[in-house]
mmCIF file of C-alpha atoms in Angstrom:
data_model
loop_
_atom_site.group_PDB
_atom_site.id
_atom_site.type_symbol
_atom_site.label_atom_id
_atom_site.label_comp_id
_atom_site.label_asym_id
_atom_site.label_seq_id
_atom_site.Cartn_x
_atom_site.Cartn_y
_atom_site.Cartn_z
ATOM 1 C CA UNK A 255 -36.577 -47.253 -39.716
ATOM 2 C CA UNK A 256 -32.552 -47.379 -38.926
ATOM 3 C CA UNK A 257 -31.303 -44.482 -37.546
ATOM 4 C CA UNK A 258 -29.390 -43.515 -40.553
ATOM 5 C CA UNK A 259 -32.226 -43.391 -42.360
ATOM 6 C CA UNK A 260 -34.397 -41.554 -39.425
ATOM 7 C CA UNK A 261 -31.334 -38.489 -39.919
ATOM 8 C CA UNK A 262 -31.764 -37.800 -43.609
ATOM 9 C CA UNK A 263 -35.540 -37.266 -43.021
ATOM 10 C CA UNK A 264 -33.966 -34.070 -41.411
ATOM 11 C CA UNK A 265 -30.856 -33.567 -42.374
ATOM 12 C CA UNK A 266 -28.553 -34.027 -45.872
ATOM 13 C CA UNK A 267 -26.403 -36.916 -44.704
ATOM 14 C CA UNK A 268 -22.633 -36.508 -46.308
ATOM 15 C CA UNK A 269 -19.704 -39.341 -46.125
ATOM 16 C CA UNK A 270 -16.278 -38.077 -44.870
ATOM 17 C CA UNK A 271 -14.063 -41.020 -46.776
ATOM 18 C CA UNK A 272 -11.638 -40.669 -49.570
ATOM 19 C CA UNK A 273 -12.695 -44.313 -49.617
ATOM 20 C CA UNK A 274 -14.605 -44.136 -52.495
ATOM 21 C CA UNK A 275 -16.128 -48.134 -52.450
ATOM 22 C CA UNK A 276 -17.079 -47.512 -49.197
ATOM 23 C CA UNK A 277 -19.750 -45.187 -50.739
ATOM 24 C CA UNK A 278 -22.451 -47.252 -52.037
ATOM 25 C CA UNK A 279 -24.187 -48.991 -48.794
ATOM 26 C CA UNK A 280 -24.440 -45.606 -47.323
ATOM 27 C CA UNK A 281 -26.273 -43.352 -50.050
ATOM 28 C CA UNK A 282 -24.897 -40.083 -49.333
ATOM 29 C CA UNK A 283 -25.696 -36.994 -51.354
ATOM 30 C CA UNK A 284 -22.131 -35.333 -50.665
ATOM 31 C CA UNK A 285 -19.152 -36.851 -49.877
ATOM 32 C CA UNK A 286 -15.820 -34.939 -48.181
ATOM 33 C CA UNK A 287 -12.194 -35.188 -48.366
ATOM 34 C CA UNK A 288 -9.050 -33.856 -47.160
ATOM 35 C CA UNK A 289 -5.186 -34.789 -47.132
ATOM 36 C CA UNK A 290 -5.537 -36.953 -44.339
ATOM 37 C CA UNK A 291 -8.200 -38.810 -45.999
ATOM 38 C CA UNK A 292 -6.943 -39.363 -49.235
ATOM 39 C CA UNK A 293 -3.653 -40.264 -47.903
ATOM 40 C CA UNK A 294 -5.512 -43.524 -46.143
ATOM 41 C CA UNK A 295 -7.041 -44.180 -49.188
ATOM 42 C CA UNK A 296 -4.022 -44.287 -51.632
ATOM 43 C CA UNK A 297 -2.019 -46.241 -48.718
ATOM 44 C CA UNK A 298 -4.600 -49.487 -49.654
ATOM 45 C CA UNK A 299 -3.976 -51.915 -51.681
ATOM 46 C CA UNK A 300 -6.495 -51.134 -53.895
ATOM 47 C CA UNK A 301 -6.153 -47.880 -54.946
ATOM 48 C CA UNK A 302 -2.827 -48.161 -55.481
ATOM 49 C CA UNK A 303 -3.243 -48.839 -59.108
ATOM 50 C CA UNK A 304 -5.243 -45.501 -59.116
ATOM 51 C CA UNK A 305 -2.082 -43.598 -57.580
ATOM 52 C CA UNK A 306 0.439 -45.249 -59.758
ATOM 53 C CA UNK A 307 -1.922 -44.473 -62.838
ATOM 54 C CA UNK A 308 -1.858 -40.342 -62.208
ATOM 55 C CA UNK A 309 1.612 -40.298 -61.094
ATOM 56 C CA UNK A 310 2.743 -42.138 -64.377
ATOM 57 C CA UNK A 311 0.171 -40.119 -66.599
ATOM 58 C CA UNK A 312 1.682 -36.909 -65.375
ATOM 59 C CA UNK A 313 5.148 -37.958 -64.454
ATOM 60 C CA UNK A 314 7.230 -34.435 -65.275
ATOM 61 C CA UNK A 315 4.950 -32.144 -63.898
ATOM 62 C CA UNK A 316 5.332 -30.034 -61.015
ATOM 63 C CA UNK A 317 4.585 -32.163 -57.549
ATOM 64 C CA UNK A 318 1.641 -29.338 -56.749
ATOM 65 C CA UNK A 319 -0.358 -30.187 -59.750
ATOM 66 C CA UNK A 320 0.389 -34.030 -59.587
ATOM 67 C CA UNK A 321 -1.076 -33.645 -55.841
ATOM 68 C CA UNK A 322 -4.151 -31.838 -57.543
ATOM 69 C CA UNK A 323 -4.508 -33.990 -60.527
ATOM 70 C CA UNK A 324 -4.540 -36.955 -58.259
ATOM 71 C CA UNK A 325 -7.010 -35.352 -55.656
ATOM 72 C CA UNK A 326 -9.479 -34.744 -58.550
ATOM 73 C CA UNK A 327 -9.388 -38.355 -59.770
ATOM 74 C CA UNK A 328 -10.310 -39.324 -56.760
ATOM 75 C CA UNK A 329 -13.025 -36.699 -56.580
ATOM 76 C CA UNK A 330 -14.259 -37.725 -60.385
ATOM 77 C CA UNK A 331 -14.802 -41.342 -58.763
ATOM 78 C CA UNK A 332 -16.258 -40.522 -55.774
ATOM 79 C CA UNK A 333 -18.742 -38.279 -57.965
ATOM 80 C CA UNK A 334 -19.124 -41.392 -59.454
ATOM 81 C CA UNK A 335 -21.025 -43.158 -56.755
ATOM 82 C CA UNK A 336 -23.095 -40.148 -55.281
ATOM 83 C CA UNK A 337 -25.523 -37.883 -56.925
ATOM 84 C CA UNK A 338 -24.496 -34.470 -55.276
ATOM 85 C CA UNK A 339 -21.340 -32.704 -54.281
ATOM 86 C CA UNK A 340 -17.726 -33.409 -53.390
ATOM 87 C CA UNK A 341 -15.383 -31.302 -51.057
ATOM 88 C CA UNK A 342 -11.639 -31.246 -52.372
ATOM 89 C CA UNK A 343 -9.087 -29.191 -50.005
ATOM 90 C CA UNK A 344 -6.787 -26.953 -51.304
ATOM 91 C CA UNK A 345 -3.177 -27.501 -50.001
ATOM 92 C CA UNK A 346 -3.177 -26.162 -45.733
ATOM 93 C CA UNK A 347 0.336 -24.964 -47.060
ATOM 94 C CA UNK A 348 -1.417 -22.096 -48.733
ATOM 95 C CA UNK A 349 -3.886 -21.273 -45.581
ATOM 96 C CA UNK A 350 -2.318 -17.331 -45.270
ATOM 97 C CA UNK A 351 -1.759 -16.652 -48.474
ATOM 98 C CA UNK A 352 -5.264 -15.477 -50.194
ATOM 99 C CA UNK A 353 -3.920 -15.033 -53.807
ATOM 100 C CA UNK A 354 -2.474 -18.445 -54.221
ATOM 101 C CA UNK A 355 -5.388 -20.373 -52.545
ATOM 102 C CA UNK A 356 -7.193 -18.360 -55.115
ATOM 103 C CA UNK A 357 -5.082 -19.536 -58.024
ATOM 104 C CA UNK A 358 -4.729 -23.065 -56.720
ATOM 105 C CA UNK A 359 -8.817 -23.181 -56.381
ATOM 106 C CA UNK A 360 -9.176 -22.237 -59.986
ATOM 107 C CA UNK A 361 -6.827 -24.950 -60.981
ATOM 108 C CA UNK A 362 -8.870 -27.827 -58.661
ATOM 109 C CA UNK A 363 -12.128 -26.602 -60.966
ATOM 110 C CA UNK A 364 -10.929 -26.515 -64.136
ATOM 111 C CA UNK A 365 -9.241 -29.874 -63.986
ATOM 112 C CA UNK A 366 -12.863 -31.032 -62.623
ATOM 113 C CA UNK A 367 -14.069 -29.450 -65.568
ATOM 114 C CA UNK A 368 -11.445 -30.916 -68.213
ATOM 115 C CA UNK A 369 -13.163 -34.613 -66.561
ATOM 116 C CA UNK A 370 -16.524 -33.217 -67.539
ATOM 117 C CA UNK A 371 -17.680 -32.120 -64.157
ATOM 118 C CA UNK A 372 -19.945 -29.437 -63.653
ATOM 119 C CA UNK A 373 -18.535 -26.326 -61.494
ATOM 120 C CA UNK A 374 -21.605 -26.909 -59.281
ATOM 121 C CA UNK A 375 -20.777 -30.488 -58.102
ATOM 122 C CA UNK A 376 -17.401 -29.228 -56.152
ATOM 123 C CA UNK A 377 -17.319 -27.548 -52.720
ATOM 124 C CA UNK A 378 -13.039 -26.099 -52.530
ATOM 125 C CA UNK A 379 -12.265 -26.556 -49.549
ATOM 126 C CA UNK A 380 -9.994 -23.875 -47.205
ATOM 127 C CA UNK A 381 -9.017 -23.757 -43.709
ATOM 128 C CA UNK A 382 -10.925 -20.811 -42.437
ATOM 129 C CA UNK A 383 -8.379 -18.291 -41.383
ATOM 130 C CA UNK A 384 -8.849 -14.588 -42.110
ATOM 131 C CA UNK A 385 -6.705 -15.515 -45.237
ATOM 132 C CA UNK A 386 -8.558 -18.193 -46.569
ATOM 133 C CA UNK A 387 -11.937 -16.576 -46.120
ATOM 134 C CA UNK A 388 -11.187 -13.808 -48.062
ATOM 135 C CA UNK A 389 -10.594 -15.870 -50.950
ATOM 136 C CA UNK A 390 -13.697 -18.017 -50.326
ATOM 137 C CA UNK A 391 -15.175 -14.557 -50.857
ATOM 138 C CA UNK A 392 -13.487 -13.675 -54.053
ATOM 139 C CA UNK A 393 -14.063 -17.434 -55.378
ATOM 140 C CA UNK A 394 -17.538 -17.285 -54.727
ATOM 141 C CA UNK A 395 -17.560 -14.214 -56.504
ATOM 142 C CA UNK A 396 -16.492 -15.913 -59.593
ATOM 143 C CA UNK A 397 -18.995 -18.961 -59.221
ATOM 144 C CA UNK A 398 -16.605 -21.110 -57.354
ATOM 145 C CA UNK A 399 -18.238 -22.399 -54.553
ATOM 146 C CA UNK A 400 -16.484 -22.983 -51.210
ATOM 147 C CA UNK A 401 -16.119 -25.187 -47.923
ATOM 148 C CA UNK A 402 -14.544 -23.449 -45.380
ATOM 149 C CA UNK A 403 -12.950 -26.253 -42.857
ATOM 150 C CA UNK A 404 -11.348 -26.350 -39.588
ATOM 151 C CA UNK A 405 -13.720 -24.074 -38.320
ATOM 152 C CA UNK A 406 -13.865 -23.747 -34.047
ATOM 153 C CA UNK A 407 -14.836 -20.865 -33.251
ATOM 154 C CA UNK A 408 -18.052 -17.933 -33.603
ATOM 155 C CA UNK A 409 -15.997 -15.807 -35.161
ATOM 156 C CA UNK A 410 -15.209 -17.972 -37.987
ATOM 157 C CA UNK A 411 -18.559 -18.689 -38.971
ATOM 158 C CA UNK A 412 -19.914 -15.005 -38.475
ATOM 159 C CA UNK A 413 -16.940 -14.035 -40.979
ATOM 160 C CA UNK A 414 -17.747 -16.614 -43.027
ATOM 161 C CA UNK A 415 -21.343 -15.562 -43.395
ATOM 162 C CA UNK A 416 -20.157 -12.222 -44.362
ATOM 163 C CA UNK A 417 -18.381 -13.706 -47.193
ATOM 164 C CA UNK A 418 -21.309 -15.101 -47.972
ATOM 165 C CA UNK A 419 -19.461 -18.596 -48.296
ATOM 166 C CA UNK A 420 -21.359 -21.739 -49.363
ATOM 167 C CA UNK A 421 -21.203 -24.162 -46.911
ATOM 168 C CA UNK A 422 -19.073 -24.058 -43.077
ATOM 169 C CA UNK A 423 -17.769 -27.748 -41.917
ATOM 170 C CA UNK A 424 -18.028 -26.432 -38.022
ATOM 171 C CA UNK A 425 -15.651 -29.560 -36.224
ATOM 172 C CA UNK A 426 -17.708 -31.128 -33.321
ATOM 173 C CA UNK A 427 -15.276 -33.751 -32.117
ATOM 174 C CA UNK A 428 -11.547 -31.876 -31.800
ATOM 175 C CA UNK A 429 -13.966 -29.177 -29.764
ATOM 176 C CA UNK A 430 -14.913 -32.085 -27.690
ATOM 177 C CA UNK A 431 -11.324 -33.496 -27.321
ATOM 178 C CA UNK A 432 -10.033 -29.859 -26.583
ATOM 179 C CA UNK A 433 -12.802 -29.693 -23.320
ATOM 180 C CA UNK A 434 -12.208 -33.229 -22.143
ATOM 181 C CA UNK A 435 -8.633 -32.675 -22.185
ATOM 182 C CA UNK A 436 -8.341 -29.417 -20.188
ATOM 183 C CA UNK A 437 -10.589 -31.060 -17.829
ATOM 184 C CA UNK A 438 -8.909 -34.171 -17.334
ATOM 185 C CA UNK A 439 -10.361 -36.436 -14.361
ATOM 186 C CA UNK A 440 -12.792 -33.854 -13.963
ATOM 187 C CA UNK A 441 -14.191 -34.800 -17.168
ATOM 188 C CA UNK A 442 -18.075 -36.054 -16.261
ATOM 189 C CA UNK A 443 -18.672 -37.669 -20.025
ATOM 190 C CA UNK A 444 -22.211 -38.561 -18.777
ATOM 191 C CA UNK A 445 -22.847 -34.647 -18.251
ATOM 192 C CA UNK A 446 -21.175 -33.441 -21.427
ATOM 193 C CA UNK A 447 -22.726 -35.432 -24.041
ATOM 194 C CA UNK A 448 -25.576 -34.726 -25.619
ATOM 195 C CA UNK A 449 -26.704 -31.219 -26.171
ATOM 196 C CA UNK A 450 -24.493 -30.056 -23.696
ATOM 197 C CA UNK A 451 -21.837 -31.848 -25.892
ATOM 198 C CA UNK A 452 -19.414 -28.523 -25.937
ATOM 199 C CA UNK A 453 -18.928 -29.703 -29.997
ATOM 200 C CA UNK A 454 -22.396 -29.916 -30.314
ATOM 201 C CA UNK A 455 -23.135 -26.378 -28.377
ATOM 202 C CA UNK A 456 -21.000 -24.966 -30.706
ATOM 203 C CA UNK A 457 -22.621 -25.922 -34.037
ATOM 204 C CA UNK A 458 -25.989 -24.820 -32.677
ATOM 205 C CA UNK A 459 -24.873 -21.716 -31.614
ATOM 206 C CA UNK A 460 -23.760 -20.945 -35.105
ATOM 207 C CA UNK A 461 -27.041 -22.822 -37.064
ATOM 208 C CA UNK A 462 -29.213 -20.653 -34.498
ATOM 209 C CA UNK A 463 -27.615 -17.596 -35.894
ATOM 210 C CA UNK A 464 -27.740 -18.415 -39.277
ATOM 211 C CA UNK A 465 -31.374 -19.228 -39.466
ATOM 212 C CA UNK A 466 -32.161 -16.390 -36.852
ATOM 213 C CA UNK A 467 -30.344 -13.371 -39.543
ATOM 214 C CA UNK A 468 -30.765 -15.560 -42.593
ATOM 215 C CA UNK A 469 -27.566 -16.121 -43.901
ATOM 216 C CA UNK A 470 -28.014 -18.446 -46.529
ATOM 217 C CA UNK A 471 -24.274 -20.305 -45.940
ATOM 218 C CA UNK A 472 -25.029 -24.163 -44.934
ATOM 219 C CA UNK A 473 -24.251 -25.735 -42.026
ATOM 220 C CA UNK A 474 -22.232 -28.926 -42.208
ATOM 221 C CA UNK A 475 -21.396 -30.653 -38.576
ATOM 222 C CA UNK A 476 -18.225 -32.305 -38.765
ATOM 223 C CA UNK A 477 -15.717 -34.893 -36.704
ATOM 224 C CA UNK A 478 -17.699 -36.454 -35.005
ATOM 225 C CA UNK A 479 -17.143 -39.231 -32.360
ATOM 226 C CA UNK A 480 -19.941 -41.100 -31.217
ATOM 227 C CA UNK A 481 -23.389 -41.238 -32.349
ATOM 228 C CA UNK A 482 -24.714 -39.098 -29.277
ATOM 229 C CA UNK A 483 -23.062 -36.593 -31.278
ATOM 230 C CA UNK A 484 -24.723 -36.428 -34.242
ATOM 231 C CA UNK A 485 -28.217 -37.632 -33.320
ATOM 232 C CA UNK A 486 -28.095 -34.040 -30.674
ATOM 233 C CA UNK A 487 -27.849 -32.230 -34.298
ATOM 234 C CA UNK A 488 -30.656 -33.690 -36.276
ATOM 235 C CA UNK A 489 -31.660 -30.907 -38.178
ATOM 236 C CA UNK A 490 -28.854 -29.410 -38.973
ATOM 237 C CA UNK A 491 -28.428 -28.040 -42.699
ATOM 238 C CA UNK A 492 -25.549 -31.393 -43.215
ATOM 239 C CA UNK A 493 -23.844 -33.558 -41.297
ATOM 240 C CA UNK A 494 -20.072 -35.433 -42.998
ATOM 241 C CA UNK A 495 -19.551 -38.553 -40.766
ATOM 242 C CA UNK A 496 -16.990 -41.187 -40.981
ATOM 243 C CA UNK A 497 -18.282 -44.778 -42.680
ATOM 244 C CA UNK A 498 -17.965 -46.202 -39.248
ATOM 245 C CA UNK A 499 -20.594 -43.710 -37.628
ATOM 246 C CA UNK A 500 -22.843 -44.295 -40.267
ATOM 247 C CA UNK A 501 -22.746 -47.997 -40.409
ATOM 248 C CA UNK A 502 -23.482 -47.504 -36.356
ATOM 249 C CA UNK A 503 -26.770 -45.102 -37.348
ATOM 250 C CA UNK A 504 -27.581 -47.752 -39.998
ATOM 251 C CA UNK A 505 -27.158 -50.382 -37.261
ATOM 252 C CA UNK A 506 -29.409 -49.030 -34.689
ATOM 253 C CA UNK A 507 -33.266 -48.728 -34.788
ATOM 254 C CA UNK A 508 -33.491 -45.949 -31.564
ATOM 255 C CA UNK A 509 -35.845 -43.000 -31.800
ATOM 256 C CA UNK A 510 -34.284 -40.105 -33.419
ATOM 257 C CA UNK A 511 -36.118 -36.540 -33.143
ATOM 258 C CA UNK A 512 -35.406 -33.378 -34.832
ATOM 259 C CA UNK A 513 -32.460 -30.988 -32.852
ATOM 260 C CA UNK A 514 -31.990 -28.221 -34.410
ATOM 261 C CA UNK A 515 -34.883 -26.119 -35.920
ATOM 262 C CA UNK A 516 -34.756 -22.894 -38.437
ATOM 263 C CA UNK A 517 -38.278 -21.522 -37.817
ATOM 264 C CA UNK A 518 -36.997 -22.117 -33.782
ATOM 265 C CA UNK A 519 -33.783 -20.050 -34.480
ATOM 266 C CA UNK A 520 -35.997 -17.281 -36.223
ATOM 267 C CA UNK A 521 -37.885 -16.899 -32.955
ATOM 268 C CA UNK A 522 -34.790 -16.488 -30.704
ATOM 269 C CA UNK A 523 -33.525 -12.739 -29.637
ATOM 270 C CA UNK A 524 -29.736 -12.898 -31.168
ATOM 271 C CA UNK A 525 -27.389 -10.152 -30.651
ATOM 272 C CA UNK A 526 -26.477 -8.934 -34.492
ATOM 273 C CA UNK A 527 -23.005 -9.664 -35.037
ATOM 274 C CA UNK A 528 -19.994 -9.024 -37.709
ATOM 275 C CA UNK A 529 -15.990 -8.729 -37.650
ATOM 276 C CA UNK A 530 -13.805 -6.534 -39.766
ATOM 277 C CA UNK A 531 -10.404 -8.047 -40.113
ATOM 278 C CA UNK A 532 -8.950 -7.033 -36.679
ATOM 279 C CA UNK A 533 -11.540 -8.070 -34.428
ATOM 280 C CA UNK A 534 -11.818 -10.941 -35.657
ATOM 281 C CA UNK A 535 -8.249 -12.065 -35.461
ATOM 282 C CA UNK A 536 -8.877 -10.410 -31.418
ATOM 283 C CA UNK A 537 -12.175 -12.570 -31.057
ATOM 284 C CA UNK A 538 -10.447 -15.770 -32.248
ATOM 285 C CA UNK A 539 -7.167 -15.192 -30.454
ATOM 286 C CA UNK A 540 -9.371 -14.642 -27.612
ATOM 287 C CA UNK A 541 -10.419 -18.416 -27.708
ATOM 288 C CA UNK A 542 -7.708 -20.490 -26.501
ATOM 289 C CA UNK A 543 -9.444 -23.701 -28.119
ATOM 290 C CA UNK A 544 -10.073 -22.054 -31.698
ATOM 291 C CA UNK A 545 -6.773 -20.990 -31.648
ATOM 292 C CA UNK A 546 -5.243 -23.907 -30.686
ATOM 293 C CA UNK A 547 -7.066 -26.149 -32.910
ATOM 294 C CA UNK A 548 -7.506 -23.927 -35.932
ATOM 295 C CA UNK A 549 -2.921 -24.277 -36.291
ATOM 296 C CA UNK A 550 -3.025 -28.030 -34.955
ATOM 297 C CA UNK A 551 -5.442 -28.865 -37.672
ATOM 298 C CA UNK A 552 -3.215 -26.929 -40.375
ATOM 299 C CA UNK A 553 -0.034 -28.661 -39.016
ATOM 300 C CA UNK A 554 -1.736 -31.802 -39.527
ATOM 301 C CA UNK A 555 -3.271 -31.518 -42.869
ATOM 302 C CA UNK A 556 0.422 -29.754 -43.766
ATOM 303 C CA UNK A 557 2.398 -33.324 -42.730
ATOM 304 C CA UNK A 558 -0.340 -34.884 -44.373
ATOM 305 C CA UNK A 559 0.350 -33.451 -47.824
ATOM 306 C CA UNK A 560 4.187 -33.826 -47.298
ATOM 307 C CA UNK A 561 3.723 -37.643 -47.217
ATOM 308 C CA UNK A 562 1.714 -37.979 -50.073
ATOM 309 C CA UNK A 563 4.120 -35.966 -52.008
ATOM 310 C CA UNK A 564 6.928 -38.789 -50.352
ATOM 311 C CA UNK A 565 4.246 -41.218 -51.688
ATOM 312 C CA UNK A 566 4.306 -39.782 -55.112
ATOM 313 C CA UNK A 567 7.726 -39.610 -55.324
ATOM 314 C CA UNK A 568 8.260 -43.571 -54.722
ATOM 315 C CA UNK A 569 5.132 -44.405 -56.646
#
């Protein structure tokens, strides 16, 4: 048994590609995307018939709903291939404003559901500031079910568990870049990888919590990179990895053991914890990493979205 296969005895295995042909040879359930993704995808060759088709179809319209028609026909295909969920992002642009991620979410679903796609096969995602958790909250509220992204830090997660959110995508590898960075030659790779990974400590602090108070949001390890990385969180509720990564699990034959255990995390004495609004913003200004990463991965997904609007506009 491959490696690959090894993982989804414990763990729902989820593709992070906009690249929808990659799909098949992998067998996810899920699949993810985000700006950055879909922006490779429509720069090939081959999906540039599928760009020039939505921009043509909907030529007129305002650029924000041309963005989200276009993200949801990518979605529709990538539906397509798998047999469970997709994860389309609303706009970063709108990651402090909780009333228009709101509105902008409701559009996302019902143009899934003008394609004939059932509510319950779409995860929105939001960046998970204070902002965009509270209208996680109110969209799960309606039956809208969420992805909350970009998430560093404990606090996020323990908010997000309030909320009562569906599923977290905690970010393993831009943890991991942050630590290696600040330690620069003093950077021992051999000593960091693993569980003591400091991406990888981070996830299992929050699935550990989870499982030890119940909280029924899922646990989705993302950005990952290397293998070491994901094989340390076997066991985790979901994992979204990059078609590279899994063509390297599907490539090797090593042993691969369970991580992460819930009826382990029951046992464990946790401290109780929960944020109103202002200590959280205190407890995730208090982590220099979170912080930093949580507005470098907004900037980024922000840039993103401006040059597929450029694309768009010369399409």
């Amino acid at each position: 048994m491959n490696q690959l296969d090894a993982l989804k005895q414990f763990t729902t295995v989820v593709a992070d590609t906009g690249d929808f042909r990659q799909l098949a040879q992998f067998q996810p359930r899920d699949a993810t995307t985000n700006p950055s993704l879909i922006l490779k995808a429509v720069q090939k060759p081959e999906y540039a018939p599928l760009l020039q088709d939505t921009v043509a179809r909907w030529k007129g319209r305002p650029m924000d709903e041309i963005i989200d028609r276009l993200l949801v026909r990518f979605g529709c295909e990538i539906l397509a291939t798998i047999p469970g969920r997709v994860s389309t992002e609303v706009d970063a642009r709108l990651s402090f404003d909780t009333s228009a991620t709101v509105t902008r979410a409701e559009r996302i679903i019902e143009l899934y559901q003008a394609e004939g796609i059932h509510i319950d096969r779409v995860l929105i995602k939001i960046a998970a500031t204070w902002e965009g958790i509270k209208a996680a909250e109110q969209l799960e509220r309606k039956g809208i079910h969420t992805n909350l992204t970009l998430l560093f830090a404990f606090c996020q997660a323990v908010a997000c568990g309030q909320a009562k959110v569906q599923l977290i995508s905690p970010f393993v590898g831009r943890i991991y870049d942050w630590h290696k960075k600040q330690a620069g030659t003093q950077w021992d790779e051999a000593a960091r990888s693993g569980a003591n990974d400091p991406g990888v400590q981070s996830v299992t602090q929050i699935y550990n919590h989870y499982k030890r108070f119940g909280i029924a949001t899922e646990v989705m390890g993302a950005s990952f990179r290397n293998v070491g990385q994901i094989t340390a969180l076997a066991g985790c509720d979901l994992l979204t990895i990059a078609p590279e990564l899994l063509a390297q699990l599907a490539a090797s034959e090593a042993p691969l053991q369970r991580a992460l255990s819930a009826d382990a995390a029951q046992a464990m004495d946790l401290p109780a914890v929960n944020y109103d609004e202002a200590g959280f913003r205190y407890a995730l200004n208090e982590d220099a990493m979170a912080t930093e990463k949580l507005a470098e991965g907004i900037r980024a997904f922000a840039a993103d979205a401006i040059k597929l609007e450029k694309l768009i506009l010369a399409a």
